[in-house]
Coordinates of N, CA and C in Angstrom, one line a residue:
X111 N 0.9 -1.2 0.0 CA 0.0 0.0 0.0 C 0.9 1.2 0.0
X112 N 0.6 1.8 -1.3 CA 1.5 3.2 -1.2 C 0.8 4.6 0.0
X113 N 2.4 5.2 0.5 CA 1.6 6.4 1.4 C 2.1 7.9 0.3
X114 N 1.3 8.4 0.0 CA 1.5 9.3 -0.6 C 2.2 10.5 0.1
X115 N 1.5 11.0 1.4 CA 2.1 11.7 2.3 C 3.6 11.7 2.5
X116 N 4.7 10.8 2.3 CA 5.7 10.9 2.3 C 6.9 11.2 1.8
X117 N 5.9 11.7 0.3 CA 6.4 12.0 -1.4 C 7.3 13.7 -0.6
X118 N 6.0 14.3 -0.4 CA 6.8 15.9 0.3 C 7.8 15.6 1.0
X119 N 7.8 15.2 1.7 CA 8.8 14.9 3.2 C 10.1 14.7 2.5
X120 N 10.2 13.2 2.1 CA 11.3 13.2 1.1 C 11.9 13.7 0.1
X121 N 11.4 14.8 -0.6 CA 11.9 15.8 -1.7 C 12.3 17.0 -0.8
X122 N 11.7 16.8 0.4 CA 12.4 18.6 1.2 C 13.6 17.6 2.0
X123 N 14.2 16.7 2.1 CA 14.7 16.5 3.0 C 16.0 16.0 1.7
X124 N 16.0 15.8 0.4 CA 17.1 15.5 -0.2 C 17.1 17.2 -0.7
X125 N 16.6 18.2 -1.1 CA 16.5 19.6 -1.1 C 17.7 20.3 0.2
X126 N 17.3 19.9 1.2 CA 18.4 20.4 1.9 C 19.4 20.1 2.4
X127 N 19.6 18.4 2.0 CA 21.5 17.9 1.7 C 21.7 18.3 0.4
X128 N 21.2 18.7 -0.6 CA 21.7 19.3 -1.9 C 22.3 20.7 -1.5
X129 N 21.6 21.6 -0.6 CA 22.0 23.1 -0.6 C 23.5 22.8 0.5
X130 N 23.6 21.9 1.4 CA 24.6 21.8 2.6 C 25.4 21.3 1.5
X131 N 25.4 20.4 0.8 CA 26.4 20.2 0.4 C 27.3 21.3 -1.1
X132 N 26.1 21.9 -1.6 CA 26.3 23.5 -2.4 C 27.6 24.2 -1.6
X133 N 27.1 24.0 -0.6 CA 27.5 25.2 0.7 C 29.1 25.1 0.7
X134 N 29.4 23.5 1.2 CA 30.7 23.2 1.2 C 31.7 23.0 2.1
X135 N 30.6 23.2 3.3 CA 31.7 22.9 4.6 C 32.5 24.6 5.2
X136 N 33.5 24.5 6.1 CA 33.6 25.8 6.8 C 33.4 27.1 6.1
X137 N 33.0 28.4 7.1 CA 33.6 29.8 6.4 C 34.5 30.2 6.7
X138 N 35.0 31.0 5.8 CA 36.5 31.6 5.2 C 36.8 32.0 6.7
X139 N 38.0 31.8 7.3 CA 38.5 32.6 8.3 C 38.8 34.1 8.0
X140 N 38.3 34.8 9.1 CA 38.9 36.6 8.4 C 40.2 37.0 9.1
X141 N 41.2 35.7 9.6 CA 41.9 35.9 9.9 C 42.8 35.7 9.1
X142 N 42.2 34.8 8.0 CA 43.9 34.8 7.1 C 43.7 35.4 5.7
X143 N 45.4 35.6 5.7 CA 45.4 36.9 4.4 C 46.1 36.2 3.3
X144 N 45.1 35.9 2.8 CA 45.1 34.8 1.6 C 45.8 35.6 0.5
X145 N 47.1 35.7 -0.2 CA 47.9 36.4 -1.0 C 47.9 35.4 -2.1
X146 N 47.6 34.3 -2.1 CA 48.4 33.4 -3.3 C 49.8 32.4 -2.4
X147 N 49.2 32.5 -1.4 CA 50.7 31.6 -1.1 C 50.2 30.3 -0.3
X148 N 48.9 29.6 -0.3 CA 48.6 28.6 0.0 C 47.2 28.8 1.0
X149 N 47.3 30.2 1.2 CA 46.1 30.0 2.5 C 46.8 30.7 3.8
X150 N 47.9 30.8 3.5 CA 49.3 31.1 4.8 C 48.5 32.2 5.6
X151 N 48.6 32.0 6.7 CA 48.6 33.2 7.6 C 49.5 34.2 8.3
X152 N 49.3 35.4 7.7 CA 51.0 36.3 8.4 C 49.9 37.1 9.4
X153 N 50.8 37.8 10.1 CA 50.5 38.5 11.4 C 52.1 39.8 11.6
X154 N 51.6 41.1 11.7 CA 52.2 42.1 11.3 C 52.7 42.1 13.0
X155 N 53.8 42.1 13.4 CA 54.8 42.4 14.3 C 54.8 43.8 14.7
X156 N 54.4 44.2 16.6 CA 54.0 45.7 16.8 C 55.0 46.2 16.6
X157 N 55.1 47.5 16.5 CA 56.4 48.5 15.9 C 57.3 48.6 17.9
X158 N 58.0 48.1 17.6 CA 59.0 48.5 19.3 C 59.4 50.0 19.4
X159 N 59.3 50.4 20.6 CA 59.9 51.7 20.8 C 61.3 51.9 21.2
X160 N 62.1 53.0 20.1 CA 63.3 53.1 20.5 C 64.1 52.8 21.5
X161 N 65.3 52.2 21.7 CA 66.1 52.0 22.7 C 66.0 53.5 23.5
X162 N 66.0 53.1 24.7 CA 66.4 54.9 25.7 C 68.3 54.9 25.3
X163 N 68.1 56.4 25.8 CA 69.8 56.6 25.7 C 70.6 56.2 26.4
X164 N 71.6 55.8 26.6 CA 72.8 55.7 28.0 C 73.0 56.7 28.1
X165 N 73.0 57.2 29.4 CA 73.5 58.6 30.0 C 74.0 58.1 31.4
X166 N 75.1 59.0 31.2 CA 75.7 59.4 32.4 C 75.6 60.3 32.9
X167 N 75.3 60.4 34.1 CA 75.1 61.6 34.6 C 75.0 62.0 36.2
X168 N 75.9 62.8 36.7 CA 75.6 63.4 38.8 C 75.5 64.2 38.7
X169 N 75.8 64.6 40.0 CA 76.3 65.8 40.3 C 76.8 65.9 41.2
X170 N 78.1 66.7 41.0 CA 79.8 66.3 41.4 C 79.8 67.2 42.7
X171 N 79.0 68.7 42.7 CA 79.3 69.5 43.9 C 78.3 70.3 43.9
X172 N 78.5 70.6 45.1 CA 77.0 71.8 45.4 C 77.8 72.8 46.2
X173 N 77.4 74.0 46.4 CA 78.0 75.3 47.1 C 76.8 76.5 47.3
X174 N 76.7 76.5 48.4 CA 75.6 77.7 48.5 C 76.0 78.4 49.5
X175 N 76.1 79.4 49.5 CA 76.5 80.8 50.1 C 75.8 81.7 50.1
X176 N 75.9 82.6 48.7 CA 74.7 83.9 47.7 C 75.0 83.9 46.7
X177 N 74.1 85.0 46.6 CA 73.5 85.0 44.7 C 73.7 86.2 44.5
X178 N 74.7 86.2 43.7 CA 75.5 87.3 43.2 C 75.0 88.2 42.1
X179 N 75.4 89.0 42.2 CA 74.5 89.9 40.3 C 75.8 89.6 39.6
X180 N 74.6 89.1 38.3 CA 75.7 88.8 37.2 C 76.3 89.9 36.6
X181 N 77.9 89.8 36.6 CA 78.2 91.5 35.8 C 78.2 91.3 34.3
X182 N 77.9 92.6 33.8 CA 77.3 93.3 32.6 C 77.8 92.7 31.6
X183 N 77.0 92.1 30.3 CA 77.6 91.7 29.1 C 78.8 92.1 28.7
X184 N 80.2 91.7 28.6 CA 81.5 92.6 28.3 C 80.5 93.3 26.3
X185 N 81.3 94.7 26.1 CA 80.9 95.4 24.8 C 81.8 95.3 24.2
X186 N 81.7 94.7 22.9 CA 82.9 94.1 21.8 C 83.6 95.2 22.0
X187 N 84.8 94.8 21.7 CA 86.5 96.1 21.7 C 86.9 96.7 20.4
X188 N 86.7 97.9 20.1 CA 87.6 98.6 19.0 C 88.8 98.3 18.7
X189 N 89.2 97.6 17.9 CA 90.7 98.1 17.3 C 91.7 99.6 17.9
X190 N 92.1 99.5 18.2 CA 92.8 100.4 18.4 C 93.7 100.6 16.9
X191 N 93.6 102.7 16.3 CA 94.3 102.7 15.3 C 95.5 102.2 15.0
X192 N 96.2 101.5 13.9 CA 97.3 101.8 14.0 C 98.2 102.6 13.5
X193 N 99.3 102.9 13.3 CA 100.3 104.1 13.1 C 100.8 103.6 11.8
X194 N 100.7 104.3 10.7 CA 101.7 104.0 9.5 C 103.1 104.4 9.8
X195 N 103.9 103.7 8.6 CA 105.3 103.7 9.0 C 105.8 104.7 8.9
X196 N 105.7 106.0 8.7 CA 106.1 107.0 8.6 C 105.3 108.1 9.9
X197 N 104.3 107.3 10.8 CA 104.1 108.4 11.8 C 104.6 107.3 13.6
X198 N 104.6 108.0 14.3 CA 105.3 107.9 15.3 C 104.7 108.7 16.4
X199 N 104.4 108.0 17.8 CA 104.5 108.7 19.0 C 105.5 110.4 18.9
X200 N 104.7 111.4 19.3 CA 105.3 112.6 19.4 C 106.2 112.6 20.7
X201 N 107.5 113.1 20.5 CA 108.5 112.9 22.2 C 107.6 113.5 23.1
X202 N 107.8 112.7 24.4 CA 107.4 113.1 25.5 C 106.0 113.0 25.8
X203 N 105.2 112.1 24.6 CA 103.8 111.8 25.1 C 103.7 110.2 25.8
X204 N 103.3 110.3 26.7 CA 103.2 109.1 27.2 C 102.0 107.9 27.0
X205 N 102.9 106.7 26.5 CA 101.1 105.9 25.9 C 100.2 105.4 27.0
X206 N 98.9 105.4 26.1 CA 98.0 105.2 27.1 C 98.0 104.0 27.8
X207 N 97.9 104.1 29.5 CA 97.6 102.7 30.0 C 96.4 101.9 30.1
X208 N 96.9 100.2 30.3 CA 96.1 99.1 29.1 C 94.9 99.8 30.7
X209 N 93.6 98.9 30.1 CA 92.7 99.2 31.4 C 92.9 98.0 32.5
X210 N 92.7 98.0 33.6 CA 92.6 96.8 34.6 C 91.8 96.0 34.5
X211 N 92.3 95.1 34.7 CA 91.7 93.4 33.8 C 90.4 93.1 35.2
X212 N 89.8 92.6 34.2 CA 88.2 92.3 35.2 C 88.8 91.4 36.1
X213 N 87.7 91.8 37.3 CA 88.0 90.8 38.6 C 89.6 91.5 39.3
X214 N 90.0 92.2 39.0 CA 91.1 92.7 40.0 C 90.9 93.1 41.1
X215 N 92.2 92.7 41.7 CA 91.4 93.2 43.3 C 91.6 94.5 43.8
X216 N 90.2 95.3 44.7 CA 90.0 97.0 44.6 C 90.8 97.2 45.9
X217 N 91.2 97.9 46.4 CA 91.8 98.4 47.7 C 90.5 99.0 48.6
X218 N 90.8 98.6 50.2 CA 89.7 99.3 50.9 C 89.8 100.4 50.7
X219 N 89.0 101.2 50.7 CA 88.7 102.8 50.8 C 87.2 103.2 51.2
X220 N 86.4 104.4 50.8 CA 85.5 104.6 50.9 C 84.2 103.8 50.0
X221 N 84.9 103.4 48.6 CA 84.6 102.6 48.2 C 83.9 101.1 48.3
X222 N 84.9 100.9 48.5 CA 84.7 98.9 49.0 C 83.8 98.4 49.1
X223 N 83.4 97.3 48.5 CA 82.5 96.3 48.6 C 82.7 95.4 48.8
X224 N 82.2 94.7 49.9 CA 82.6 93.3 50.3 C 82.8 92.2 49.0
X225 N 83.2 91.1 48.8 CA 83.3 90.1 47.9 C 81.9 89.1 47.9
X226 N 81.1 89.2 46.8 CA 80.5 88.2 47.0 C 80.5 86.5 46.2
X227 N 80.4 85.7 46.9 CA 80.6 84.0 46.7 C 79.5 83.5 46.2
X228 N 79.3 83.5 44.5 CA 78.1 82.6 44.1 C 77.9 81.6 44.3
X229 N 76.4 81.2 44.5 CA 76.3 79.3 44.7 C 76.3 78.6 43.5
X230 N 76.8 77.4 43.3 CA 77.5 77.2 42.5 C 76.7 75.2 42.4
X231 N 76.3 74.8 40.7 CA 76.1 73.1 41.3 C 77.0 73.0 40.0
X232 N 77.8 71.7 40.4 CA 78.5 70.8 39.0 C 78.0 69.7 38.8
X233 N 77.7 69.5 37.2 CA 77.6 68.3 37.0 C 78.6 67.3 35.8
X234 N 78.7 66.3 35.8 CA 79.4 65.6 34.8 C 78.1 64.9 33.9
X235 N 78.5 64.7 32.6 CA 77.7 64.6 31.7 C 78.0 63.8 30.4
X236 N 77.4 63.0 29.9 CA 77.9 62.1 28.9 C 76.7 61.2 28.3
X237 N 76.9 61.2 26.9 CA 75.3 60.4 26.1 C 76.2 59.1 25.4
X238 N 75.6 58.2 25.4 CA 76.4 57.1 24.0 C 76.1 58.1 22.7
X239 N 76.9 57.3 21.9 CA 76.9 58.2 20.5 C 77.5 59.3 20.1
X240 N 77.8 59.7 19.1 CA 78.9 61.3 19.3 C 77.7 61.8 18.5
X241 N 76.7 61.8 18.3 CA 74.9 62.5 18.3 C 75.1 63.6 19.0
X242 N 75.2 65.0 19.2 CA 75.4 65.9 20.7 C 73.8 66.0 20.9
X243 N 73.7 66.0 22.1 CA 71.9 66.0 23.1 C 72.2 67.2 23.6
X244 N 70.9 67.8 23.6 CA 70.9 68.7 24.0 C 70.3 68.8 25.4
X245 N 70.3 69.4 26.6 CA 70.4 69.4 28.1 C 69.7 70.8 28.6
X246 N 68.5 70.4 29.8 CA 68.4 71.0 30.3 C 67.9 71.0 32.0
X247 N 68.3 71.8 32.5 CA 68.1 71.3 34.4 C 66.4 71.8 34.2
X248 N 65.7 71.0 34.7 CA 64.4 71.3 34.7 C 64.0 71.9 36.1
X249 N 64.5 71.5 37.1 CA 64.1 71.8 38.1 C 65.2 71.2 39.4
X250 N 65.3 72.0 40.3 CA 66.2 71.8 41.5 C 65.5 72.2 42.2
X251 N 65.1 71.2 43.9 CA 64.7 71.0 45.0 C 65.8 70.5 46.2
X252 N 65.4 71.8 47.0 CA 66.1 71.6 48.4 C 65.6 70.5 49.0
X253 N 66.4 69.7 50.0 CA 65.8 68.4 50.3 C 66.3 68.3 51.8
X254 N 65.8 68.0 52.6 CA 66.1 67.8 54.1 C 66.7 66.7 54.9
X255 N 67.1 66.3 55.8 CA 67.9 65.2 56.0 C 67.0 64.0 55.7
X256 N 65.6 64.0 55.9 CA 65.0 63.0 55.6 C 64.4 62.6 54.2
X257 N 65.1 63.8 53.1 CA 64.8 63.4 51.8 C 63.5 64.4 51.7
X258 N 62.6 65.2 52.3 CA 61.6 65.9 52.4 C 61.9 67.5 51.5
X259 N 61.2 67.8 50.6 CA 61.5 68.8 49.7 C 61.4 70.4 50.5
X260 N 62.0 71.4 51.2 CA 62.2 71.9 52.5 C 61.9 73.7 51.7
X261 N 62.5 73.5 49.6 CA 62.5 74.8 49.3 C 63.2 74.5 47.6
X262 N 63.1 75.2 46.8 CA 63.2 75.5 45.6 C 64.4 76.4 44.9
X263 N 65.2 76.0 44.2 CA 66.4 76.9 43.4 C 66.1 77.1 41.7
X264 N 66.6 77.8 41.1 CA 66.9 77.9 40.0 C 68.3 78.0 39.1
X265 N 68.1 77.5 38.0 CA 69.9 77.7 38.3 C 69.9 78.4 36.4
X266 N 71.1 79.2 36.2 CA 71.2 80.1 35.4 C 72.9 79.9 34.7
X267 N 73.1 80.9 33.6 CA 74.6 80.8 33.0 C 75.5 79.5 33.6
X268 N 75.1 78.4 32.3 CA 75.8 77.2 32.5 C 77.7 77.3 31.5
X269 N 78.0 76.6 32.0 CA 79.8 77.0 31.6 C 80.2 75.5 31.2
X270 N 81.2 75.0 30.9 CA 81.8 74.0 30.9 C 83.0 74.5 31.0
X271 N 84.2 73.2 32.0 CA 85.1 73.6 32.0 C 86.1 72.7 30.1
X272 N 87.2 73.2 30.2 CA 87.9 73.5 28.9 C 89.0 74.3 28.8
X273 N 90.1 73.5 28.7 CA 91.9 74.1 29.1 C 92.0 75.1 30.2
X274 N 91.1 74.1 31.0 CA 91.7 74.3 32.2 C 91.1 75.8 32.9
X275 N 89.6 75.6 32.3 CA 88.9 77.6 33.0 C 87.5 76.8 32.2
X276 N 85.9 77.8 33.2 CA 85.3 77.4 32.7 C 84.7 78.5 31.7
X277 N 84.2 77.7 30.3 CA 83.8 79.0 29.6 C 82.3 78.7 29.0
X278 N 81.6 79.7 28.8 CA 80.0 80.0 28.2 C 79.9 78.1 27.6
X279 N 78.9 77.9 27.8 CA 78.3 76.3 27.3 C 76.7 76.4 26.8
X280 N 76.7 75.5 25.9 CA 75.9 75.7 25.2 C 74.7 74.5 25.3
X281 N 75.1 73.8 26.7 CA 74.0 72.9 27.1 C 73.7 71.4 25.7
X282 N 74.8 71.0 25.1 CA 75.1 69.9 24.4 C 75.9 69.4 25.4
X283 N 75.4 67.6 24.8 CA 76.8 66.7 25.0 C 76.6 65.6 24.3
X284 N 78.1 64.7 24.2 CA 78.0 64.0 23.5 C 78.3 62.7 24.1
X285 N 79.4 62.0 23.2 CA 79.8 61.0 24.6 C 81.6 61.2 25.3
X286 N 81.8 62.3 24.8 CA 83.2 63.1 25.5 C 82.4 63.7 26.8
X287 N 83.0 63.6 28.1 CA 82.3 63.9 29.1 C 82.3 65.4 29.2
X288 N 81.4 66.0 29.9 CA 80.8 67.0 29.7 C 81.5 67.8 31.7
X289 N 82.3 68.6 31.8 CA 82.0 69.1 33.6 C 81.2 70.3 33.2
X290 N 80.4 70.3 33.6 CA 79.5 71.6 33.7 C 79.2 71.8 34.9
X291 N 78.8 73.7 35.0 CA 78.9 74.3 36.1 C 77.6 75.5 35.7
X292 N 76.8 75.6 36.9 CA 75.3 76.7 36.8 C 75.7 77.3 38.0
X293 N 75.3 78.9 38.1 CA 75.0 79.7 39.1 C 73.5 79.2 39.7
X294 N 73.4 79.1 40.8 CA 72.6 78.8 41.4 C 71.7 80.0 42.2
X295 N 70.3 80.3 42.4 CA 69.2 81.2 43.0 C 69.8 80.3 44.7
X296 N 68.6 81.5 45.1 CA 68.7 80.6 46.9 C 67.4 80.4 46.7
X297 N 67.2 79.5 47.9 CA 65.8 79.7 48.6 C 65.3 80.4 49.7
X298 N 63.9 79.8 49.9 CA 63.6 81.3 50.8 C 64.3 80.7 52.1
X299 N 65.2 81.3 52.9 CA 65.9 80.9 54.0 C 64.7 80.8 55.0
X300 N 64.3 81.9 55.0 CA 63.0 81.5 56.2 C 62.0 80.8 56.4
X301 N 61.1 80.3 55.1 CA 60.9 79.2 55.0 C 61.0 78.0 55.5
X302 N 63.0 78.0 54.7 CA 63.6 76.5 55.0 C 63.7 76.5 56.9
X303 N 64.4 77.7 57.1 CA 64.4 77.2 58.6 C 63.3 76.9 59.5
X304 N 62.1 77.5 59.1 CA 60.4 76.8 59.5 C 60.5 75.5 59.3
X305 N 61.1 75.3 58.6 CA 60.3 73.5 57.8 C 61.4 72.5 58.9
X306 N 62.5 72.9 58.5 CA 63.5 72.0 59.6 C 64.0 72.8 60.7
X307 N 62.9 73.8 61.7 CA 63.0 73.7 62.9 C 64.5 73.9 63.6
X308 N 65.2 74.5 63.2 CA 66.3 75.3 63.4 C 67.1 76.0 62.2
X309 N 68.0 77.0 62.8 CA 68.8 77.7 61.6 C 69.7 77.0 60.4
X310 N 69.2 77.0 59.5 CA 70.2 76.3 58.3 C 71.3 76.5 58.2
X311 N 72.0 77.6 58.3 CA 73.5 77.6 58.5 C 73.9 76.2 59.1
X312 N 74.8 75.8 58.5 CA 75.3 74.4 59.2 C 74.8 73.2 58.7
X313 N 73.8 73.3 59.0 CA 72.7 72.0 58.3 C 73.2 71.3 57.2
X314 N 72.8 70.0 57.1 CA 73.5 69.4 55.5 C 72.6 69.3 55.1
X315 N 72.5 69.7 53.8 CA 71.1 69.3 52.4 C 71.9 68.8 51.6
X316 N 71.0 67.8 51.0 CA 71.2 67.5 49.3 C 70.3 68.4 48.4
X317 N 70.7 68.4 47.0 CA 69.7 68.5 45.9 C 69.6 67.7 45.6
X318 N 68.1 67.7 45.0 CA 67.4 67.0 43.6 C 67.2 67.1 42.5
X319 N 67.5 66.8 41.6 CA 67.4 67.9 40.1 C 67.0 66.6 39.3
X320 N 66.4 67.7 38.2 CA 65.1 66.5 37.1 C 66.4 67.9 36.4
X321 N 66.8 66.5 35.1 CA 67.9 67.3 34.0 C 67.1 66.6 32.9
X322 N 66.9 67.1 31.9 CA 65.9 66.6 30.3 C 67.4 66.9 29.4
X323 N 67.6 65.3 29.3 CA 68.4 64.8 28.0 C 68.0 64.3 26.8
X324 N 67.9 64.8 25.9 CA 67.0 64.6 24.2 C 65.8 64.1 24.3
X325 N 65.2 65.0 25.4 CA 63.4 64.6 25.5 C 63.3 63.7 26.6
X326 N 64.2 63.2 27.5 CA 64.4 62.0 28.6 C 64.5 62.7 29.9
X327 N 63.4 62.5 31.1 CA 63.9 63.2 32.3 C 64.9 62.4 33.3
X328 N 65.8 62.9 34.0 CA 66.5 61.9 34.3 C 66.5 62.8 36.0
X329 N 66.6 62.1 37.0 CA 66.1 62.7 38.3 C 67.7 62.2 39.2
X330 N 68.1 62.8 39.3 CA 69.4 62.6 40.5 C 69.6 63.5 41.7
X331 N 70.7 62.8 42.3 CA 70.4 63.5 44.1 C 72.1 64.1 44.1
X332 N 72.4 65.2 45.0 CA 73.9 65.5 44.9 C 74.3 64.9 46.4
X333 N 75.7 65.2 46.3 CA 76.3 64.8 47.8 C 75.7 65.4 48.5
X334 N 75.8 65.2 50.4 CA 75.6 66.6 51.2 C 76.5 67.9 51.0
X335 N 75.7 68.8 51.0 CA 76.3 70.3 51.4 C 75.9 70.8 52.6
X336 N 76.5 71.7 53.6 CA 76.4 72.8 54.2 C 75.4 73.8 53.9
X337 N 74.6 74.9 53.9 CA 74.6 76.3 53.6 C 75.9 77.1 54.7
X338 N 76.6 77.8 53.7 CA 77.7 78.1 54.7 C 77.2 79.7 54.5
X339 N 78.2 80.1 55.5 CA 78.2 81.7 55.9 C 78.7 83.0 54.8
X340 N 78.3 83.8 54.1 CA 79.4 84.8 53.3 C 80.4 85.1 53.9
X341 N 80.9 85.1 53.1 CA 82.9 85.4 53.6 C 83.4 87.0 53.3
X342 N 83.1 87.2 54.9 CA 83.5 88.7 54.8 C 84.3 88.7 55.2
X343 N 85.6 90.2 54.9 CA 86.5 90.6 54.6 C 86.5 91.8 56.0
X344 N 87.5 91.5 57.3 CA 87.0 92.9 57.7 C 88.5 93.6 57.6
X345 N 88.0 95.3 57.2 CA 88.8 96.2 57.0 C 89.4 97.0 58.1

């Protein structure tokens, strides 16, 4: 006895192993980057960030006493004329004397001004690479015996030393070491002696100083110092 009813059943049920098998089994992964080279999957490597720099870097000495006024830009020097060979000093004129060389020492008189002792930080300095980096002290903090930040300096006209004297610096270095030297601000003394509860004369501080080498902040501590007394001269 035929069942008719099962005519449908059977045509939708070979209908849809025809479409599964159309189909074909997995979808495409969207992970791989199908170029022609079998199916391969590559994967792009994150970009690394530059090595940091080697630096060397302290600081060699600290000196605080005062803060001196800086003296006046020297004004470029004239030639002095010279004499053609046929003119000559007139007899009996006497030539002019040279002027006294800066920094000489004045004699007391009505005059006199005591000497004043700028504060003074050194540092040594050195980068890998003969690249020169350029340098700058960002910031210097007074620091208390317990490491506690007590008051704030500034520091101005940097120098390096160079045969033997130190002269105008231009805040480069390379990997030839670098002694460099900044006039140093004070802090507020009254302040500091509130914060550490007796007179700072005497007292040892360190600094702290954040120095920026080719965009890198680098944070170091100096030896102890003293705040010492101005050194007066009595007449």
């Amino acid at each position: 006895m035929s069942k008719p009813w099962l005519i449908p059943l059977l045509c939708a049920s070979l209908l849809s192993a025809s479409a599964c098998a159309a189909v074909g089994g997995e979808a495409p992964d969207p992970k791989t980057n199908d170029k022609g080279d079998g199916g391969a999957k590559t994967s792009v490597e994150p970009e690394q960030p530059p090595p940091k720099l080697a630096v060397e870097l302290a600081v060699a000495s600290v000196q605080v006493i005062e803060d001196c006024p800086d003296p006046p830009e020297a004004a470029p020097t004239e030639a002095a004329p010279t004499l053609r060979a046929d003119e000559s000093m007139a007899p009996g004129v006497a030539k002019p004397s040279a002027e006294p060389a800066a920094g000489a020492a004045r004699k007391a008189g009505p005059g006199f001004v005591q000497p004043c002792t700028q504060s003074t930080m050194q540092l040594t300095l050195a980068v890998e690479g003969d690249e020169p980096q350029q340098v700058r002290v960002a910031a210097i903090r007074l620091l208390d015996k317990q490491g506690k930040t007590v008051g704030t300096l500034s520091s101005r006209k940097p120098t390096a030393w160079v045969d033997q004297s130190y002269v105008p610096w231009d805040e480069t270095v390379g990997a030839e070491e670098v002694k460099a030297s900044y006039k140093l601000s004070l802090p507020d003394w009254n302040a500091v002696d509130a914060a550490i509860g007796q007179p700072s004369f005497g007292y040892m501080f360190k600094l702290e100083v954040d120095v920026e080498i080719a965009g890198e902040l680098h944070t170091l501590q100096s030896p102890e110092f003293p705040r010492e007394e101005p050194h007066v001269i009595v007449t």
